[in-house]
Every structure is written in structure tokens, then in C-alpha cells.
Short mmCIF file of C-alpha atoms in Angstrom, two decimals:
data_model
loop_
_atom_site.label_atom_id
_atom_site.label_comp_id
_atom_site.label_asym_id
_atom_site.label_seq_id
_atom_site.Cartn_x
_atom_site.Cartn_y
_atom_site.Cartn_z
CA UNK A 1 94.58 49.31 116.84
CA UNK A 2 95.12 48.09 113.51
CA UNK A 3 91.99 47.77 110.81
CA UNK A 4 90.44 44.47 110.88
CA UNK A 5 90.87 42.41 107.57
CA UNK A 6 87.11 42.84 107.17
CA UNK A 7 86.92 46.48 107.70
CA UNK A 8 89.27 47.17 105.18
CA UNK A 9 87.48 45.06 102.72
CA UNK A 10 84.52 47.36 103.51
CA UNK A 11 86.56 50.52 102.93
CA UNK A 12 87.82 48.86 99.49
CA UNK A 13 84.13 48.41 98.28
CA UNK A 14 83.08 51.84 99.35
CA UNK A 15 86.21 53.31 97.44
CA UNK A 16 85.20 50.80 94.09
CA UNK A 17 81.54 52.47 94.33
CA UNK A 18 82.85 56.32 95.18
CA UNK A 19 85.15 55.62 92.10
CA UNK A 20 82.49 54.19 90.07
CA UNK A 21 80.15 57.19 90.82
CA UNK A 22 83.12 60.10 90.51
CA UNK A 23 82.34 63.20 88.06
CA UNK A 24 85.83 62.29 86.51
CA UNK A 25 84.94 58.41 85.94
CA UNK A 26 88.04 55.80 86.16
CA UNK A 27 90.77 57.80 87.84
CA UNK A 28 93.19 54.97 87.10
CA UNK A 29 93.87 56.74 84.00
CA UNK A 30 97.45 58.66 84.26
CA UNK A 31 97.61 61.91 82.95
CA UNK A 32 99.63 64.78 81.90
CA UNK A 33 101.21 67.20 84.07
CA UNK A 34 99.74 69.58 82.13
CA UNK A 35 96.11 68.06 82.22
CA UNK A 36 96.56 68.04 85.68
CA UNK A 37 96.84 72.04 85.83
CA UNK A 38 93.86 72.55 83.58
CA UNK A 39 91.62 69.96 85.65
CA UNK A 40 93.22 72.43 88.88
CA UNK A 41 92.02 75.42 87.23
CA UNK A 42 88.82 74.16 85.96
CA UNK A 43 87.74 72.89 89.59
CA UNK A 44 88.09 76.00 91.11
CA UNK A 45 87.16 78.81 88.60
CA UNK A 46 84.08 77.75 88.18
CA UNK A 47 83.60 78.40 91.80
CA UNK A 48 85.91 80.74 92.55
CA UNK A 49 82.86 83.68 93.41
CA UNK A 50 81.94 81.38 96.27
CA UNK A 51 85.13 81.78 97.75
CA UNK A 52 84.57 84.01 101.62
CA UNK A 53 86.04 87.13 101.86
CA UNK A 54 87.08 89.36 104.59
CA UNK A 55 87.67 93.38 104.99
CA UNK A 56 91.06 94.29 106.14
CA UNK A 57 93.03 97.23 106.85
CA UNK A 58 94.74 98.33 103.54
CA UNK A 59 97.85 98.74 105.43
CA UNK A 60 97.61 95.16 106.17
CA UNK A 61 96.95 93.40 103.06
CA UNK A 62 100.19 92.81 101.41
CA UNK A 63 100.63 89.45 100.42
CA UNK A 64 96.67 89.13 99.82
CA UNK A 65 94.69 88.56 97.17
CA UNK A 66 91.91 91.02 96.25
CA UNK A 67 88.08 90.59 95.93
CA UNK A 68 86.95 93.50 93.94
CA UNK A 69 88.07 96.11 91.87
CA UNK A 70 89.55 99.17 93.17
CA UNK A 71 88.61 102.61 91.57
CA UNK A 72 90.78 105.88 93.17
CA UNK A 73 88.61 108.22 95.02
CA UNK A 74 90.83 111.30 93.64
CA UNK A 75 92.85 112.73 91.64
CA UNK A 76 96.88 111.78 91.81
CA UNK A 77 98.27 114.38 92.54
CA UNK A 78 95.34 116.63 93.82
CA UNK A 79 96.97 119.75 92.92
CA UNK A 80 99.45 120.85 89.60
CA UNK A 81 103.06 119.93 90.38
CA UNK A 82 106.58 121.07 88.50
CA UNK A 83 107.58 118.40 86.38
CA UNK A 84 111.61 119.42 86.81
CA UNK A 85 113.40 121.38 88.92
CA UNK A 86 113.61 125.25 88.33
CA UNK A 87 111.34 128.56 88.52
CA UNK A 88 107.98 129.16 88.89
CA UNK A 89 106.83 132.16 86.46
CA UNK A 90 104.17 133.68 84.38
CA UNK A 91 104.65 132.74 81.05
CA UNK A 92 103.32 135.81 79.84
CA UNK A 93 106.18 138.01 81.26
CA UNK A 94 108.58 136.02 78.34
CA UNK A 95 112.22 136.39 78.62
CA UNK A 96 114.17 138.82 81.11
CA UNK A 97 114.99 139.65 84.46
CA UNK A 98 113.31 138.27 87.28
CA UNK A 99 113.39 138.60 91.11
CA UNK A 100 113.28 135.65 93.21
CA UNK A 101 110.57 135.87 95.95
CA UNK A 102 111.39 133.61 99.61
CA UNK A 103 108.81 130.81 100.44
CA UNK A 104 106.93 132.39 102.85
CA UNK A 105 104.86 130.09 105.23
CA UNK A 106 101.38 128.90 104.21
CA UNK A 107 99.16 130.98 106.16
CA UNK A 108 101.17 133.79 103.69
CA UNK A 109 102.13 132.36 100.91
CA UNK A 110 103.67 134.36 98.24
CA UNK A 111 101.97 134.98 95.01
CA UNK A 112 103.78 134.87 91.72
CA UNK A 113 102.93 138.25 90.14
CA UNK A 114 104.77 139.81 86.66
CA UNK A 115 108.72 140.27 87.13
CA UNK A 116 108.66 137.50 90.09
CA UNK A 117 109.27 134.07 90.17
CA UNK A 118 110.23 131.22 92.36
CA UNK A 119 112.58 128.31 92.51
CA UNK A 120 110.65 125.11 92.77
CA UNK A 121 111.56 121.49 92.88
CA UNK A 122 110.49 118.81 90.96
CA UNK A 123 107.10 117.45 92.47
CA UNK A 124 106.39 120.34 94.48
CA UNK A 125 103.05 122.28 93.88
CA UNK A 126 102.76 124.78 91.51
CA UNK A 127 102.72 128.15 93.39
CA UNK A 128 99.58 130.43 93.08
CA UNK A 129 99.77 132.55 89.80
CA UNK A 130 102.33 130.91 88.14
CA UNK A 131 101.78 129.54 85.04
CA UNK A 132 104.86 127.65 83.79
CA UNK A 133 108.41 126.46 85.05
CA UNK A 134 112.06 127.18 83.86
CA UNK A 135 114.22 124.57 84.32
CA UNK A 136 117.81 125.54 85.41
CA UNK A 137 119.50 125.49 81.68
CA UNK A 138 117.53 128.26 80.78
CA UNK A 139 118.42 130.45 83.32
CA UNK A 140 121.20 133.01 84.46
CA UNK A 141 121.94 134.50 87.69
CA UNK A 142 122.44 137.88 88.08
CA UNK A 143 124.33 138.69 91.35
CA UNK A 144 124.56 142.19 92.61
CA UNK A 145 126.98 141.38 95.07
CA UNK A 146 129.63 139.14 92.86
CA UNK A 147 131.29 141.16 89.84
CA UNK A 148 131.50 137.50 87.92
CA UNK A 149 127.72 137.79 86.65
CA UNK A 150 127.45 135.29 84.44
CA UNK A 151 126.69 132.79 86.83
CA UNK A 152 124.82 129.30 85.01
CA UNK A 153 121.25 129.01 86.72
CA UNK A 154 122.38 125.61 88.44
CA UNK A 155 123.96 127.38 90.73
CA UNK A 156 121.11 128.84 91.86
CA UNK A 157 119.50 126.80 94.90
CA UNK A 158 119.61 129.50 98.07
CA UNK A 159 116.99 131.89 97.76
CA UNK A 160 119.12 133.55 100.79
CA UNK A 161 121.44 135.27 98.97
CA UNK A 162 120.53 138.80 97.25
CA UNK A 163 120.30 138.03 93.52
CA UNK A 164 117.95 137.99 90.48
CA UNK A 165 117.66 135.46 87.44
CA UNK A 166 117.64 135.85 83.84
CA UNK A 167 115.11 133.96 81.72
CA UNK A 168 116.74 133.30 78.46
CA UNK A 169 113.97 131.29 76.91
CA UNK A 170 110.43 132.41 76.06
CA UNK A 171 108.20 129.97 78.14
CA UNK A 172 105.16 128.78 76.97
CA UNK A 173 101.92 128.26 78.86
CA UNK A 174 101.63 124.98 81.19
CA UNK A 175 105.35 124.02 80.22
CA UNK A 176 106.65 121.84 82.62
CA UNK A 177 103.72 121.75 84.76
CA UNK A 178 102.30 118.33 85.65
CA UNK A 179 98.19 118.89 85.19
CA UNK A 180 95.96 117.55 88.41
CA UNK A 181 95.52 113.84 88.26
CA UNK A 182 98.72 113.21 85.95
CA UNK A 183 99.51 109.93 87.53
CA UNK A 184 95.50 108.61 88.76
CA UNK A 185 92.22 110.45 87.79
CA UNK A 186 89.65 110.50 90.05
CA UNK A 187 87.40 106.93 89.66
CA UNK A 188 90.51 105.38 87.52
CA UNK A 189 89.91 101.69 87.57
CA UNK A 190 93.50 101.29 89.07
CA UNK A 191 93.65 97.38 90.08
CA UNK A 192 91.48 94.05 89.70
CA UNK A 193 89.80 91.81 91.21
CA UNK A 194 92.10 88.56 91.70
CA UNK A 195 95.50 91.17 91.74
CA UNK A 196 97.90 90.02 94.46
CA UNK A 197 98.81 92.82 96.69
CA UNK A 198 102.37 93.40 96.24
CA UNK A 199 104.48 96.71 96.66
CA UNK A 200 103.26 98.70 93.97
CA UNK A 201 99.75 97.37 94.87
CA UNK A 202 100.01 98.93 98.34
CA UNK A 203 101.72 102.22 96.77
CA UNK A 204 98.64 102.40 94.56
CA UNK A 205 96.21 101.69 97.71
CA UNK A 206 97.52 104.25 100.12
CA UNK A 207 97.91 106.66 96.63
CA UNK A 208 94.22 106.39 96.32
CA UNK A 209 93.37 106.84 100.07
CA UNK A 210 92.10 103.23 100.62
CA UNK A 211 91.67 102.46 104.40
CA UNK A 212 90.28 99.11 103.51
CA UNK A 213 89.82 96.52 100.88
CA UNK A 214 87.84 93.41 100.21
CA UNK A 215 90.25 90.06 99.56
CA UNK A 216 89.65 86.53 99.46
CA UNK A 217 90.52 84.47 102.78
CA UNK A 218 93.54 82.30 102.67
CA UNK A 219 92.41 78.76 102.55
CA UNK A 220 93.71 77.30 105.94
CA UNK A 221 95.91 74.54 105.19
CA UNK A 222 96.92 71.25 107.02
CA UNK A 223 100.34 68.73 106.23
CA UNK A 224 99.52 65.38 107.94
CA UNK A 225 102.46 62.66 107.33
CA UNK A 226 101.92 59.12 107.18
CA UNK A 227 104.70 56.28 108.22
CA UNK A 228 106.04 54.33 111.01
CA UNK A 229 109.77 54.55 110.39
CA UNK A 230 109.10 58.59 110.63
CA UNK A 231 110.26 60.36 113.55
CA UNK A 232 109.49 64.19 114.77
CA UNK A 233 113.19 66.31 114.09
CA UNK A 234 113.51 66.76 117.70
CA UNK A 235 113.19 63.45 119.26
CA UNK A 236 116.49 61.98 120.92
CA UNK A 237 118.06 59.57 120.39
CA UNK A 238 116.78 58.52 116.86
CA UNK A 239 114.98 54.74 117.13
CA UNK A 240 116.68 52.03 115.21
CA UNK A 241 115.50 52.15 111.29
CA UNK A 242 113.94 55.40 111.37
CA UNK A 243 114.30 59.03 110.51
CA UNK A 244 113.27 62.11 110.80
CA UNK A 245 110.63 63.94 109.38
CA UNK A 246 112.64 66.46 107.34
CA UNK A 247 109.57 66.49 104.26
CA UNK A 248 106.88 67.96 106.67
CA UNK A 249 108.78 70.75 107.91
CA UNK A 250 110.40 71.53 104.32
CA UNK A 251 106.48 71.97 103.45
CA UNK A 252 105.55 73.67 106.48
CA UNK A 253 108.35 76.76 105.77
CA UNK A 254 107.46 76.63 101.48
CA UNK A 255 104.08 77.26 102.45
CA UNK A 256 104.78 80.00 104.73
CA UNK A 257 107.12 81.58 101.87
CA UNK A 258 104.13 82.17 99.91
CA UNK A 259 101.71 83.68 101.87
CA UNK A 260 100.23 80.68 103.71
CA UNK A 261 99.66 79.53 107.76
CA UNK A 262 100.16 75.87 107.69
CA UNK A 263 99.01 73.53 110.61
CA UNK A 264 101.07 70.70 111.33
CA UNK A 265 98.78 67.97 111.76
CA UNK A 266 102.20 65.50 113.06
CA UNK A 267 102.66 61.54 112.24
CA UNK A 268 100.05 59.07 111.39
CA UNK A 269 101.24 55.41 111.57
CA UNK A 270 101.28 53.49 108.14
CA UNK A 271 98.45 50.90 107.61
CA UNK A 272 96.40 51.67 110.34
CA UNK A 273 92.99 52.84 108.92
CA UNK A 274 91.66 53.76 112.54
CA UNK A 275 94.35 56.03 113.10
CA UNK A 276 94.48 57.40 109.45
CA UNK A 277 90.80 58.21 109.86
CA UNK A 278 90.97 59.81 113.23
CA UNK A 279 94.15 62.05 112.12
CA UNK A 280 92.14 63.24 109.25
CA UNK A 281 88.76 63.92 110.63
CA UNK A 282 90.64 66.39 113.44
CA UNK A 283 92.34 68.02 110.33
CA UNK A 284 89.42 68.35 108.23
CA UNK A 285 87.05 69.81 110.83
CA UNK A 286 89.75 73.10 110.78
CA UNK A 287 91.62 73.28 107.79
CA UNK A 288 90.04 73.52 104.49
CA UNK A 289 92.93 71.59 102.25
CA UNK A 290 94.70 68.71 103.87
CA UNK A 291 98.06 67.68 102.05
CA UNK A 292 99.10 63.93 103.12
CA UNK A 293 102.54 63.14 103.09
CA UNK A 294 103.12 59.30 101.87
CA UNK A 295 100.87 56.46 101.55
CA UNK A 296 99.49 57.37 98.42
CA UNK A 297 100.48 55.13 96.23
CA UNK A 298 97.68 53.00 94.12
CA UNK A 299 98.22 50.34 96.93
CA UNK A 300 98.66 51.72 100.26
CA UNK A 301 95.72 52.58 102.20
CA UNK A 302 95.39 56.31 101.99
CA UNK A 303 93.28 56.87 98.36
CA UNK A 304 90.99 54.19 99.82
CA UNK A 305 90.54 55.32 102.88
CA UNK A 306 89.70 58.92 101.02
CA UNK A 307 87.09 57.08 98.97
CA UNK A 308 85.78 54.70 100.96
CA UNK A 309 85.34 56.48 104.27
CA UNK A 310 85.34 60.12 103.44
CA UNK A 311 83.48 59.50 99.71
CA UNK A 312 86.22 61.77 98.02
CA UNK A 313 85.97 62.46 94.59
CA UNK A 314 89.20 61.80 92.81
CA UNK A 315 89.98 64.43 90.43
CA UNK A 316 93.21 62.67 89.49
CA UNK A 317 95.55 60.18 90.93
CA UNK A 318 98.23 59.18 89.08
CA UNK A 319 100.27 62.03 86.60
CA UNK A 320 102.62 60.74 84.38
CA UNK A 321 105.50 62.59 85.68
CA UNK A 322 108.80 61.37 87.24
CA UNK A 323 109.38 61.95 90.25
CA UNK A 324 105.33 62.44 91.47
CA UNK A 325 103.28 59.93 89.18
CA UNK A 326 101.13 58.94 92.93
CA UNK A 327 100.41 62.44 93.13
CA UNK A 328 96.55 63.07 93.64
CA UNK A 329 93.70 65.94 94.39
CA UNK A 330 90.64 64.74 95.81
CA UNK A 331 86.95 66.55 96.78
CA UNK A 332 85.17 65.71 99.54
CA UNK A 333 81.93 67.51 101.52
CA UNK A 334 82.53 67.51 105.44
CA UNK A 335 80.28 68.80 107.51
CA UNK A 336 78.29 70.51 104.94
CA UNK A 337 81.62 72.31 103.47
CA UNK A 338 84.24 71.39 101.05
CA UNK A 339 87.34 69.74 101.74
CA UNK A 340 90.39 69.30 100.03
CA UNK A 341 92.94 66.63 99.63
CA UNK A 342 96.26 66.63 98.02
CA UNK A 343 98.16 63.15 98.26
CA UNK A 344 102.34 62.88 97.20
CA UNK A 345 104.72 60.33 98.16
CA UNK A 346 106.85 61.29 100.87
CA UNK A 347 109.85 60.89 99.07
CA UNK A 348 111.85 64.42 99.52
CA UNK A 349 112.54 64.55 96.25
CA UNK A 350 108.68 64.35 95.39
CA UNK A 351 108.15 66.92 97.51
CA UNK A 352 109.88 69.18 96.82
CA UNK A 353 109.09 69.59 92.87
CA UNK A 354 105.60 68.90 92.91
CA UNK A 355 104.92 71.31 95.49
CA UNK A 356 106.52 73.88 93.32
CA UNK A 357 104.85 72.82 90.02
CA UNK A 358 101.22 71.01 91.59
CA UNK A 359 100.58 72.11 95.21
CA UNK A 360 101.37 75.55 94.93
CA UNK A 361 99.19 76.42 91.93
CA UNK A 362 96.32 74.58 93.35
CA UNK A 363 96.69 76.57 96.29
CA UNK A 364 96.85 80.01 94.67
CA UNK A 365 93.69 79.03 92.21
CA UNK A 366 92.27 78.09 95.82
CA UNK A 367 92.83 81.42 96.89
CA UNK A 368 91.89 82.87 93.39
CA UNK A 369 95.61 84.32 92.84
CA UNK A 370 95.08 83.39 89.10
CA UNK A 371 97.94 85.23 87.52
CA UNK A 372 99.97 82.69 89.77
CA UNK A 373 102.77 80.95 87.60
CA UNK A 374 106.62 80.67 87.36
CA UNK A 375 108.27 82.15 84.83
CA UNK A 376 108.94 79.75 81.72
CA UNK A 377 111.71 80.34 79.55
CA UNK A 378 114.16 78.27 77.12
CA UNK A 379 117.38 77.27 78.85
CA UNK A 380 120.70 75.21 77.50
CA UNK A 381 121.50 72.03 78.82
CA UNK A 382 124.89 71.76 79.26
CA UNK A 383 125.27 68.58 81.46
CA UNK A 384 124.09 65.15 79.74
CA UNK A 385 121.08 63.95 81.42
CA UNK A 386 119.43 60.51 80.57
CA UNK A 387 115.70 60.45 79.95
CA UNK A 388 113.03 58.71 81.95
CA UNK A 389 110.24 56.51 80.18
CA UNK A 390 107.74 59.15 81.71
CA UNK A 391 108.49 62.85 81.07
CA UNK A 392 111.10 64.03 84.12
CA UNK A 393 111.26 67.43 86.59
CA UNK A 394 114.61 67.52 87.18
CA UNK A 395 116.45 70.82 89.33
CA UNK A 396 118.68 72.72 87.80
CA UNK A 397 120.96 75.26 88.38
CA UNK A 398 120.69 78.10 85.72
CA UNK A 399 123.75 80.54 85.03
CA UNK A 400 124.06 83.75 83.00
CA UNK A 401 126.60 85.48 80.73
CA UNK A 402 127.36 88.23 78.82
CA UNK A 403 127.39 86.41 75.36
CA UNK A 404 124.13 83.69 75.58
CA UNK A 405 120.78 84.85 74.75
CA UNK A 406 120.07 82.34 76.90
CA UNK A 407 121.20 80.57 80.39
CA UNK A 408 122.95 77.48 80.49
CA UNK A 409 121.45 74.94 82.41
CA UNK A 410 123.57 72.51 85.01
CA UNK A 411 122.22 69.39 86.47
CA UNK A 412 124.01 67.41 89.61
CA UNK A 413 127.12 65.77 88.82
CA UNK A 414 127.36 61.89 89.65
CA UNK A 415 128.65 62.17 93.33
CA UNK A 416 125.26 64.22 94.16
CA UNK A 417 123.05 61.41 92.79
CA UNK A 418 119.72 61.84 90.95
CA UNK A 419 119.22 65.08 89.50
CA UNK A 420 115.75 65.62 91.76
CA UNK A 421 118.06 64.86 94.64
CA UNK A 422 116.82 66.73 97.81
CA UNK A 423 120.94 67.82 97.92
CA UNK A 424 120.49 69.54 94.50
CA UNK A 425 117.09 70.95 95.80
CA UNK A 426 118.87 73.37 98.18
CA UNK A 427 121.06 74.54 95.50
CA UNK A 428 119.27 75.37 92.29
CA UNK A 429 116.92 77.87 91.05
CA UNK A 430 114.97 76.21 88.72
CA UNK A 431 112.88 72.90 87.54
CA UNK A 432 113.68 71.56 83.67
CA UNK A 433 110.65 69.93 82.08
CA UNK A 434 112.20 66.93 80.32
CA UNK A 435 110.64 64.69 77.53
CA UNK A 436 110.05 61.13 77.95
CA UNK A 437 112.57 58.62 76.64
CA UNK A 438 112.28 57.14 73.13
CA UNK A 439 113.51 54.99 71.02
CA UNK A 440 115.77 57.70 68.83
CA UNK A 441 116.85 59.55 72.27
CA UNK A 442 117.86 57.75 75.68
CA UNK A 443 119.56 61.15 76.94
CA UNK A 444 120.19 64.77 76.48
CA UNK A 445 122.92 66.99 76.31
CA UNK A 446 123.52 70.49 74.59
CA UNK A 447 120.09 70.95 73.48
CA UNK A 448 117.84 73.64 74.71
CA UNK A 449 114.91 72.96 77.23
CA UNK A 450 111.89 74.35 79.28
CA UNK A 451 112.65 75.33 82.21
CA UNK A 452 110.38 76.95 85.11
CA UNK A 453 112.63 79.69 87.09
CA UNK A 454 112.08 79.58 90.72
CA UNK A 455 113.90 82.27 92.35
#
């Protein structure tokens, strides 16, 4: 049932007064892309330590982000290693002949005494007595059993056969021994709070014998579209003047590729407040950001609906970018907690750039992944590319070569269509950051520009 002409008006006036009363005054204003970032992180860091946590099994937390610092609880390694392959020896017995004594098992291990040593390999603990390592260049073998006795010590690697070794070098004390704790001392601050658990972040966990660790809880997230030529991808046949819903599960699997569970929160019909209302209260009451596909622009009935009805505060809702300027990031208290609400126009190639350069760093400041960013980096533009009156994302494919400092940038040729085509999407690897048009320069071409580098 569609909203009655009256109870939309009502809505309307309860969006004016929401607006009216809105920590960030009249969000008609457009602003920058990048004062849309700061007003991102400035929302959530100065909340972030109310964010819940959860303990988890180290051996489980890659991909998270962590809640406190981690300090090793001993030393790395725990005993002295060699630093290089070779023998074990007392320095004190200098240079000469020594015999080579068998690794014996550890309830009877041998002990290096004077005129003994031991062939060690690089890592391996330090045998007991020994008190510095040989590597193999300064070493001969001496075989009893071969009349060619001048044998190079790299050779020597089977402790089976009857020989002794030469040391032809006068080791010193602690040479090419690896102290304990080389790598981590015991209660080294190793990583910080806010560090995304990567690969070396789980080496450094299971290094320092951490069974668990406190991280921040993913913010559960929502995609709810909003149209009534849309269609799910697996409905048969497709109805007359309609298509499928391609942009929801693009989102869906770009979440996922980052380290978020999205819930697919289907198709609400366009212009009907009843419905729009319903869909988003189910959301709401289980996901902590909802991002609405379509229906966002200044005039459709989404941002009012948000305002009037849910009393959102509007952070911002217009960015002067092309494409994305209906983008939007709302605030709104549901049930006693904080919900979230990120509006974009349904229009693949919306989507698919300002999830990259808005959605996704909101999210990761959400989830207090602050070091979050793509790279930036200068790149050459080497097709000619007009200019938009508001500053453009356009995709780009970057290549390398052996001769540029830099990579050469390629945007989509005329038969692909508009260089945020959803075509191009599929086949580039990065976003260039255009300027606006002006009255000196309608277009670019073999000039360098910033670029963000996706993959």
C-alpha cells in the first residue's frame, strides 16, 4: 500500500525539523570527497573505545582487527641458536684439528668439550659447552680413509663417515651465535591496538604463545535495494522493463572480500514509504550499518523517510564527486543503540567506486581498522579523458615498464562507454582522482594524475 499524500507530507515536516536540529546543520551543502573522509573519521574516532569486543582463539583471528596491545610472554628464540651453518666449538681451543662428535639423542646429548665439535645448522640450538660456530669456509676435512685430504669443509654434511675437521680461523667468543631473544624479548610490545591481523600478525601471535586475543567485533552489515523495475538474478523469465539486480550482489561479494558478513536484506519497491519503512526497521533491529541501494537522490523518498521517520542525523548528503554526488551517511538511535545508514544511487557505476573510496573506509573506521587506505601514487595518463564540472573517479587500468618511474594510466576506449563504466570496472586495477573542468582545461591527456591502486 502506497503512502498517503498526507503521510508523506508528515514525513517531509519531520525530515525539515530533524534537518533543522542536526549536529551538522544544513546538509544541503555539497562537499568534498575529501571532507567527506575526515567527517567519516571524525564520527567514529571519537567513539571508537565504545566499540564491543570479543575474545577469540588466536588461531582464528586473521582478518580481525585487534583491541589491545600485545606484549610477548618470552623470549624469541628461548634458547641461543647458530646464526649459519657450520661447527659448534669452544672458542678457546683456537685453530686446529677437531673431531666431530654424532648427535646423540636428548636424554644423552653430547657435550662439546676441548678438541670436539659439532656440525650444526643454521637455527638449530647451540649445543651445551660450545661457545662459538665455524661456518663451512673456514674449515677443512681431514679424511683418514681418502688419500685426497684437502677436502673444502662444504663437503662436510655426514657425520657418518670417519673423519676430522680443520679449523683454519681463530674463532672468537659468541661468533655466530644468535643470543636468547634475538628476534622478540620477553614483554616486547610486538603489535597495537587497531593492527589488522594479517600473516605476519599471526606469525608474531603464535611466536609469542598467544592462545587468545582481544579484537573489535565486525559491525554486522545489511544491503537493502530500492526499485520496482529491479528483479532478483534468479527469477525466470525476466518481466517486461526490468532487470536484474546485479549492484546488490556485486556489494554483497566486495564486502565479503574484505573481511565482512553481509545480509541481504532483498528489494524494496520505489515510492512506497510503508514498505521502505518496514524493510528497514527488520534490517535495523539486526544489522548495525544498513547500506540502501537507490532512492537517494535529494528527491526520492529515502533521505526523508531517514529523517522524518527514523530522526537520522545527516552527516552528509550530497559530495561533489562524479559519479556519487547523492551519496550520504546518516546516524540514527534504534532501540537504544546506534544505527548506521549509507545511501548511493544504484547506478553500477556508483557503486562500484564509491564503495571502494566511501563505503569501505567507513566500514573499516567502523571496525577501528584505522591504518585502512589504498595506496596513492602518481600515475600517467595516456588516454585523453574530458573533465567533468565536478571533480571525476574514473577506473583505470595501470601498466608497468622497465623505463617509467611511473605507470601509465589507460582509460576505456569509446566502444566501452564512460570511463566509470561497470564493463571497465571488471577490468582495471585502479580509481584516477580527476580535477573538475575549467575554463583553461575541458580534458586531459599526457599529464600525470592521482591515482588510488586497488589490487
Amino acid at each position: 500500500m502506497h503512502v498517503s499524500y498526507k503521510e508523506m507530507t508528515k514525513i517531509n515536516k519531520a525530515a525539515d525539523f530533524t534537518e533543522k536540529n542536526s549536529d551538522y546543520g544544513n546538509t544541503d551543502e555539497v562537499i568534498s570527497l575529501a571532507d567527506a573522509l575526515d567527517i567519516i573519521k571524525s564520527v567514529i574516532r571519537e567513539n571508537y573505545k565504545k566499540t564491543l569486543t570479543e575474545i577469540v582463539n588466536a588461531s582464528d583471528a586473521h582478518g580481525r582487527i585487534l583491541a589491545e596491545d600485545i606484549y610477548s610472554e618470552h623470549n624469541v628464540p628461548a634458547f641461543t641458536t647458530a646464526a649459519k651453518h657450520g661447527y659448534a666449538v669452544l672458542a678457546s681451543d683456537g685453530q686446529g684439528i677437531r673431531k666431530i662428535l654424532r648427535k646423540d639423542s636428548e636424554k644423552n646429548p653430547n657435550v662439546i668439550r676441548s678438541g670436539t665439535c659439532m656440525w650444526i645448522k643454521t637455527g638449530a640450538p647451540i649445543p651445551e659447552g660450545a661457545t662459538a660456530v665455524v661456518p663451512l669456509n673456514d674449515v677443512r676435512k681431514v679424511d683418514y680413509n681418502d688419500s685426497n685430504k684437502e677436502n673444502n669443509g662444504r663437503n662436510i654434511n655426514d657425520c657418518e663417515k670417519k673423519f676430522d675437521i680443520e679449523i683454519l680461523t681463530t674463532p672468537q667468543e659468541n661468533d655466530n651465535i644468535k643470543p636468547v631473544g634475538y628476534d622478540i624479548k620477553e614483554g616486547m610490545h610486538v603489535l597495537q591496538e587497531c593492527t589488522r591481523i594479517g600473516p605476519a600478525a599471526m606469525s608474531i601471535l603464535a611466536l609469542c604463545g598467544r592462545e587468545k586475543v582481544i579484537v573489535f567485533k565486525v559491525p554486522s552489515v545489511g544491503i537493502l535495494s530500492v526499485g520496482d523495475e529491479l528483479e532478483e538474478p534468479d527469477t525466470c523469465p525476466l518481466k517486461s522493463k526490468c532487470v536484474y539486480d546485479g549492484n546488490r550482489r556485486m556489494l554483497m561479494l566486495l564486502l565479503k572480500e574484505h573481511d565482512f558478513n553481509p545480509v541481504d536484506y532483498g528489494i524494496s519497491p520505489y515510492n512506497n514509504a510503508s514498505s521502505l519503512i518496514s524493510n528497514i526497521q527488520r534490517a535495523i533491529k539486526e544489522v548495525k550499518v544498513l547500506v540502501i541501494l537507490d532512492g537517494t537522490n535529494n528527491k526520492d523518498i529515502v533521505k526523508p523517510v531517514l529523517k522524518g521517520h527514523f530522526k537520522a542525523n545527516m552527516y552528509f548528503d550530497r559530495v561533489n564527486i562524479k559519479p556519487g554526488k547523492s551519496t550520504a551517511l546518516a546516524k540514527s538511535t534504534f532501540e537504544n543503540e546506534d544505527k548506521y545508514f549509507f545511501c548511493m544511487s544504484a547506478s553500477p557505476s556508483v557503486i562500484s567506486i564509491i564503495a571502494h573510496v566511501l563505503l569501505l573506509p567507513f566500514l573499516n573506521e567502523l571496525r577501528c581498522n584505522f591504518s585502512y587506505q589504498f595506496p596513492i601514487m602518481q600515475s600517467y595518463l595516456e588516454s585523453k579523458t574530458k573533465l567533468h564540472q565536478r571533480p571525476q573517479l574514473s577506473w583505470a587500468k595501470l601498466e608497468w615498464n622497465d623505463l617509467d618511474t611511473f605507470p601509465r594510466a589507460y582509460t576505456p576506449t569509446s566502444n566501452i562507454g564512460h570511463c566509470y563504466n561497470i564493463l571497465k570496472y571488471e577490468k582495471s586495477n585502479a580509481i584516477l582522482i580527476l580535477p573538475p573542468r575549467s575554463q583553461h582545461a575541458t580534458e586531459l591527456f599526457s599529464v600525470y594524475v592521482t591515482t588510488l591502486l586497488l589490487k
